[in-house]
């Protein structure tokens, strides 16, 4: 939703090696959500690869893994670039809840 009618395809390398990876691979490995604000924390800045910057347009965004049966099976990305609205704590909480519910549903249907 909200892809803004662009016909772009997102292609990212999700390296298993932390030093070669990007934020998406990091989220898959750590299985923890991220809220990247205007200033990227120093420990994560090496993971802001050109493909991530191209996607985000250097705007704040959320990332969270989808977990099914304890395994990372995908990552959900969300931003508000088209509307230029700020991200807030309530939105992050709702985003995390949505991603968690998606993982539960996928775990349930894979049984």
mmCIF file with all atom_site columns, C-alpha atoms in Angstrom:
data_model
loop_
_atom_site.group_PDB
_atom_site.id
_atom_site.type_symbol
_atom_site.label_atom_id
_atom_site.label_alt_id
_atom_site.label_comp_id
_atom_site.label_asym_id
_atom_site.label_entity_id
_atom_site.label_seq_id
_atom_site.pdbx_PDB_ins_code
_atom_site.Cartn_x
_atom_site.Cartn_y
_atom_site.Cartn_z
_atom_site.occupancy
_atom_site.B_iso_or_equiv
_atom_site.pdbx_formal_charge
_atom_site.auth_seq_id
_atom_site.auth_comp_id
_atom_site.auth_asym_id
_atom_site.auth_atom_id
_atom_site.pdbx_PDB_model_num
ATOM 1   C CA . UNK A 1 1   ? 0.000  0.000   0.000   1.00 0.00 ? 1   UNK A CA 1
ATOM 2   C CA . UNK A 1 2   ? 1.180  3.475   -0.664  1.00 0.00 ? 2   UNK A CA 1
ATOM 3   C CA . UNK A 1 3   ? 3.776  2.490   -3.240  1.00 0.00 ? 3   UNK A CA 1
ATOM 4   C CA . UNK A 1 4   ? 2.729  5.613   -5.137  1.00 0.00 ? 4   UNK A CA 1
ATOM 5   C CA . UNK A 1 5   ? 1.954  3.835   -8.427  1.00 0.00 ? 5   UNK A CA 1
ATOM 6   C CA . UNK A 1 6   ? 5.657  3.437   -9.175  1.00 0.00 ? 6   UNK A CA 1
ATOM 7   C CA . UNK A 1 7   ? 6.618  0.381   -11.157 1.00 0.00 ? 7   UNK A CA 1
ATOM 8   C CA . UNK A 1 8   ? 9.874  -0.093  -9.294  1.00 0.00 ? 8   UNK A CA 1
ATOM 9   C CA . UNK A 1 9   ? 11.112 -3.446  -8.081  1.00 0.00 ? 9   UNK A CA 1
ATOM 10  C CA . UNK A 1 10  ? 13.106 -3.591  -4.880  1.00 0.00 ? 10  UNK A CA 1
ATOM 11  C CA . UNK A 1 11  ? 16.179 -5.783  -5.152  1.00 0.00 ? 11  UNK A CA 1
ATOM 12  C CA . UNK A 1 12  ? 18.470 -5.990  -2.159  1.00 0.00 ? 12  UNK A CA 1
ATOM 13  C CA . UNK A 1 13  ? 21.319 -8.288  -1.341  1.00 0.00 ? 13  UNK A CA 1
ATOM 14  C CA . UNK A 1 14  ? 20.663 -9.868  2.043   1.00 0.00 ? 14  UNK A CA 1
ATOM 15  C CA . UNK A 1 15  ? 24.125 -11.099 2.888   1.00 0.00 ? 15  UNK A CA 1
ATOM 16  C CA . UNK A 1 16  ? 24.489 -13.474 5.808   1.00 0.00 ? 16  UNK A CA 1
ATOM 17  C CA . UNK A 1 17  ? 27.749 -11.721 6.696   1.00 0.00 ? 17  UNK A CA 1
ATOM 18  C CA . UNK A 1 18  ? 27.118 -8.729  8.989   1.00 0.00 ? 18  UNK A CA 1
ATOM 19  C CA . UNK A 1 19  ? 30.053 -6.732  7.597   1.00 0.00 ? 19  UNK A CA 1
ATOM 20  C CA . UNK A 1 20  ? 28.758 -7.112  4.019   1.00 0.00 ? 20  UNK A CA 1
ATOM 21  C CA . UNK A 1 21  ? 25.091 -6.656  4.804   1.00 0.00 ? 21  UNK A CA 1
ATOM 22  C CA . UNK A 1 22  ? 22.637 -3.818  4.894   1.00 0.00 ? 22  UNK A CA 1
ATOM 23  C CA . UNK A 1 23  ? 19.856 -2.835  7.284   1.00 0.00 ? 23  UNK A CA 1
ATOM 24  C CA . UNK A 1 24  ? 17.466 -5.383  5.799   1.00 0.00 ? 24  UNK A CA 1
ATOM 25  C CA . UNK A 1 25  ? 19.880 -8.257  6.424   1.00 0.00 ? 25  UNK A CA 1
ATOM 26  C CA . UNK A 1 26  ? 20.577 -6.866  9.899   1.00 0.00 ? 26  UNK A CA 1
ATOM 27  C CA . UNK A 1 27  ? 16.860 -6.932  10.749  1.00 0.00 ? 27  UNK A CA 1
ATOM 28  C CA . UNK A 1 28  ? 16.571 -10.502 9.455   1.00 0.00 ? 28  UNK A CA 1
ATOM 29  C CA . UNK A 1 29  ? 19.526 -11.580 11.620  1.00 0.00 ? 29  UNK A CA 1
ATOM 30  C CA . UNK A 1 30  ? 18.598 -9.733  14.812  1.00 0.00 ? 30  UNK A CA 1
ATOM 31  C CA . UNK A 1 31  ? 14.847 -10.365 14.474  1.00 0.00 ? 31  UNK A CA 1
ATOM 32  C CA . UNK A 1 32  ? 14.199 -6.928  15.972  1.00 0.00 ? 32  UNK A CA 1
ATOM 33  C CA . UNK A 1 33  ? 12.325 -3.938  14.544  1.00 0.00 ? 33  UNK A CA 1
ATOM 34  C CA . UNK A 1 34  ? 14.105 -0.706  13.659  1.00 0.00 ? 34  UNK A CA 1
ATOM 35  C CA . UNK A 1 35  ? 12.975 2.869   13.438  1.00 0.00 ? 35  UNK A CA 1
ATOM 36  C CA . UNK A 1 36  ? 15.497 4.799   11.400  1.00 0.00 ? 36  UNK A CA 1
ATOM 37  C CA . UNK A 1 37  ? 15.085 8.498   12.063  1.00 0.00 ? 37  UNK A CA 1
ATOM 38  C CA . UNK A 1 38  ? 16.703 11.457  10.312  1.00 0.00 ? 38  UNK A CA 1
ATOM 39  C CA . UNK A 1 39  ? 20.001 10.664  12.045  1.00 0.00 ? 39  UNK A CA 1
ATOM 40  C CA . UNK A 1 40  ? 21.183 7.070   11.747  1.00 0.00 ? 40  UNK A CA 1
ATOM 41  C CA . UNK A 1 41  ? 22.815 5.657   14.904  1.00 0.00 ? 41  UNK A CA 1
ATOM 42  C CA . UNK A 1 42  ? 26.599 5.341   14.430  1.00 0.00 ? 42  UNK A CA 1
ATOM 43  C CA . UNK A 1 43  ? 26.565 1.555   14.866  1.00 0.00 ? 43  UNK A CA 1
ATOM 44  C CA . UNK A 1 44  ? 24.059 1.198   12.003  1.00 0.00 ? 44  UNK A CA 1
ATOM 45  C CA . UNK A 1 45  ? 25.469 3.761   9.558   1.00 0.00 ? 45  UNK A CA 1
ATOM 46  C CA . UNK A 1 46  ? 27.786 1.210   7.830   1.00 0.00 ? 46  UNK A CA 1
ATOM 47  C CA . UNK A 1 47  ? 24.596 -0.722  6.962   1.00 0.00 ? 47  UNK A CA 1
ATOM 48  C CA . UNK A 1 48  ? 23.039 2.252   5.141   1.00 0.00 ? 48  UNK A CA 1
ATOM 49  C CA . UNK A 1 49  ? 24.124 0.989   1.746   1.00 0.00 ? 49  UNK A CA 1
ATOM 50  C CA . UNK A 1 50  ? 23.284 2.843   -1.496  1.00 0.00 ? 50  UNK A CA 1
ATOM 51  C CA . UNK A 1 51  ? 20.309 0.564   -2.213  1.00 0.00 ? 51  UNK A CA 1
ATOM 52  C CA . UNK A 1 52  ? 18.790 1.385   1.193   1.00 0.00 ? 52  UNK A CA 1
ATOM 53  C CA . UNK A 1 53  ? 19.363 5.115   0.686   1.00 0.00 ? 53  UNK A CA 1
ATOM 54  C CA . UNK A 1 54  ? 17.829 4.897   -2.792  1.00 0.00 ? 54  UNK A CA 1
ATOM 55  C CA . UNK A 1 55  ? 14.724 3.232   -1.365  1.00 0.00 ? 55  UNK A CA 1
ATOM 56  C CA . UNK A 1 56  ? 14.306 5.540   1.617   1.00 0.00 ? 56  UNK A CA 1
ATOM 57  C CA . UNK A 1 57  ? 15.303 8.759   -0.100  1.00 0.00 ? 57  UNK A CA 1
ATOM 58  C CA . UNK A 1 58  ? 17.100 9.532   3.156   1.00 0.00 ? 58  UNK A CA 1
ATOM 59  C CA . UNK A 1 59  ? 13.717 9.812   4.921   1.00 0.00 ? 59  UNK A CA 1
ATOM 60  C CA . UNK A 1 60  ? 12.807 8.142   8.228   1.00 0.00 ? 60  UNK A CA 1
ATOM 61  C CA . UNK A 1 61  ? 11.397 4.616   7.965   1.00 0.00 ? 61  UNK A CA 1
ATOM 62  C CA . UNK A 1 62  ? 10.430 1.487   9.886   1.00 0.00 ? 62  UNK A CA 1
ATOM 63  C CA . UNK A 1 63  ? 11.768 -2.029  9.309   1.00 0.00 ? 63  UNK A CA 1
ATOM 64  C CA . UNK A 1 64  ? 10.603 -5.199  10.981  1.00 0.00 ? 64  UNK A CA 1
ATOM 65  C CA . UNK A 1 65  ? 11.139 -8.880  10.271  1.00 0.00 ? 65  UNK A CA 1
ATOM 66  C CA . UNK A 1 66  ? 8.235  -11.210 9.703   1.00 0.00 ? 66  UNK A CA 1
ATOM 67  C CA . UNK A 1 67  ? 8.795  -14.221 11.928  1.00 0.00 ? 67  UNK A CA 1
ATOM 68  C CA . UNK A 1 68  ? 7.105  -17.542 11.339  1.00 0.00 ? 68  UNK A CA 1
ATOM 69  C CA . UNK A 1 69  ? 7.829  -20.317 13.819  1.00 0.00 ? 69  UNK A CA 1
ATOM 70  C CA . UNK A 1 70  ? 10.770 -18.312 15.169  1.00 0.00 ? 70  UNK A CA 1
ATOM 71  C CA . UNK A 1 71  ? 12.426 -17.914 11.753  1.00 0.00 ? 71  UNK A CA 1
ATOM 72  C CA . UNK A 1 72  ? 12.837 -14.647 9.854   1.00 0.00 ? 72  UNK A CA 1
ATOM 73  C CA . UNK A 1 73  ? 11.074 -15.112 6.528   1.00 0.00 ? 73  UNK A CA 1
ATOM 74  C CA . UNK A 1 74  ? 10.878 -11.540 5.293   1.00 0.00 ? 74  UNK A CA 1
ATOM 75  C CA . UNK A 1 75  ? 11.120 -7.871  6.139   1.00 0.00 ? 75  UNK A CA 1
ATOM 76  C CA . UNK A 1 76  ? 8.446  -5.185  6.028   1.00 0.00 ? 76  UNK A CA 1
ATOM 77  C CA . UNK A 1 77  ? 9.489  -1.618  5.192   1.00 0.00 ? 77  UNK A CA 1
ATOM 78  C CA . UNK A 1 78  ? 7.265  1.437   5.785   1.00 0.00 ? 78  UNK A CA 1
ATOM 79  C CA . UNK A 1 79  ? 7.747  5.162   5.389   1.00 0.00 ? 79  UNK A CA 1
ATOM 80  C CA . UNK A 1 80  ? 5.656  8.261   4.848   1.00 0.00 ? 80  UNK A CA 1
ATOM 81  C CA . UNK A 1 81  ? 7.707  9.828   2.099   1.00 0.00 ? 81  UNK A CA 1
ATOM 82  C CA . UNK A 1 82  ? 4.780  10.435  -0.294  1.00 0.00 ? 82  UNK A CA 1
ATOM 83  C CA . UNK A 1 83  ? 2.702  12.270  2.348   1.00 0.00 ? 83  UNK A CA 1
ATOM 84  C CA . UNK A 1 84  ? 5.715  13.853  4.105   1.00 0.00 ? 84  UNK A CA 1
ATOM 85  C CA . UNK A 1 85  ? 4.062  13.185  7.472   1.00 0.00 ? 85  UNK A CA 1
ATOM 86  C CA . UNK A 1 86  ? 6.369  12.493  10.404  1.00 0.00 ? 86  UNK A CA 1
ATOM 87  C CA . UNK A 1 87  ? 6.660  9.021   11.868  1.00 0.00 ? 87  UNK A CA 1
ATOM 88  C CA . UNK A 1 88  ? 5.657  8.784   15.521  1.00 0.00 ? 88  UNK A CA 1
ATOM 89  C CA . UNK A 1 89  ? 5.646  6.362   18.426  1.00 0.00 ? 89  UNK A CA 1
ATOM 90  C CA . UNK A 1 90  ? 2.018  5.343   17.903  1.00 0.00 ? 90  UNK A CA 1
ATOM 91  C CA . UNK A 1 91  ? 2.700  4.552   14.236  1.00 0.00 ? 91  UNK A CA 1
ATOM 92  C CA . UNK A 1 92  ? 5.756  2.479   15.169  1.00 0.00 ? 92  UNK A CA 1
ATOM 93  C CA . UNK A 1 93  ? 3.734  0.536   17.727  1.00 0.00 ? 93  UNK A CA 1
ATOM 94  C CA . UNK A 1 94  ? 0.963  -0.113  15.168  1.00 0.00 ? 94  UNK A CA 1
ATOM 95  C CA . UNK A 1 95  ? 3.527  -1.130  12.541  1.00 0.00 ? 95  UNK A CA 1
ATOM 96  C CA . UNK A 1 96  ? 5.137  -3.619  14.949  1.00 0.00 ? 96  UNK A CA 1
ATOM 97  C CA . UNK A 1 97  ? 1.731  -5.030  15.897  1.00 0.00 ? 97  UNK A CA 1
ATOM 98  C CA . UNK A 1 98  ? 0.805  -5.475  12.220  1.00 0.00 ? 98  UNK A CA 1
ATOM 99  C CA . UNK A 1 99  ? 4.079  -7.271  11.442  1.00 0.00 ? 99  UNK A CA 1
ATOM 100 C CA . UNK A 1 100 ? 3.734  -9.509  14.498  1.00 0.00 ? 100 UNK A CA 1
ATOM 101 C CA . UNK A 1 101 ? 0.178  -10.445 13.490  1.00 0.00 ? 101 UNK A CA 1
ATOM 102 C CA . UNK A 1 102 ? 1.326  -11.201 9.922   1.00 0.00 ? 102 UNK A CA 1
ATOM 103 C CA . UNK A 1 103 ? 3.953  -13.583 11.328  1.00 0.00 ? 103 UNK A CA 1
ATOM 104 C CA . UNK A 1 104 ? 1.377  -15.297 13.521  1.00 0.00 ? 104 UNK A CA 1
ATOM 105 C CA . UNK A 1 105 ? -0.935 -15.777 10.543  1.00 0.00 ? 105 UNK A CA 1
ATOM 106 C CA . UNK A 1 106 ? 1.855  -17.239 8.423   1.00 0.00 ? 106 UNK A CA 1
ATOM 107 C CA . UNK A 1 107 ? 2.862  -19.564 11.249  1.00 0.00 ? 107 UNK A CA 1
ATOM 108 C CA . UNK A 1 108 ? -0.731 -20.709 11.622  1.00 0.00 ? 108 UNK A CA 1
ATOM 109 C CA . UNK A 1 109 ? -1.344 -21.429 7.915   1.00 0.00 ? 109 UNK A CA 1
ATOM 110 C CA . UNK A 1 110 ? 1.965  -23.290 7.566   1.00 0.00 ? 110 UNK A CA 1
ATOM 111 C CA . UNK A 1 111 ? 0.952  -25.904 10.152  1.00 0.00 ? 111 UNK A CA 1
#
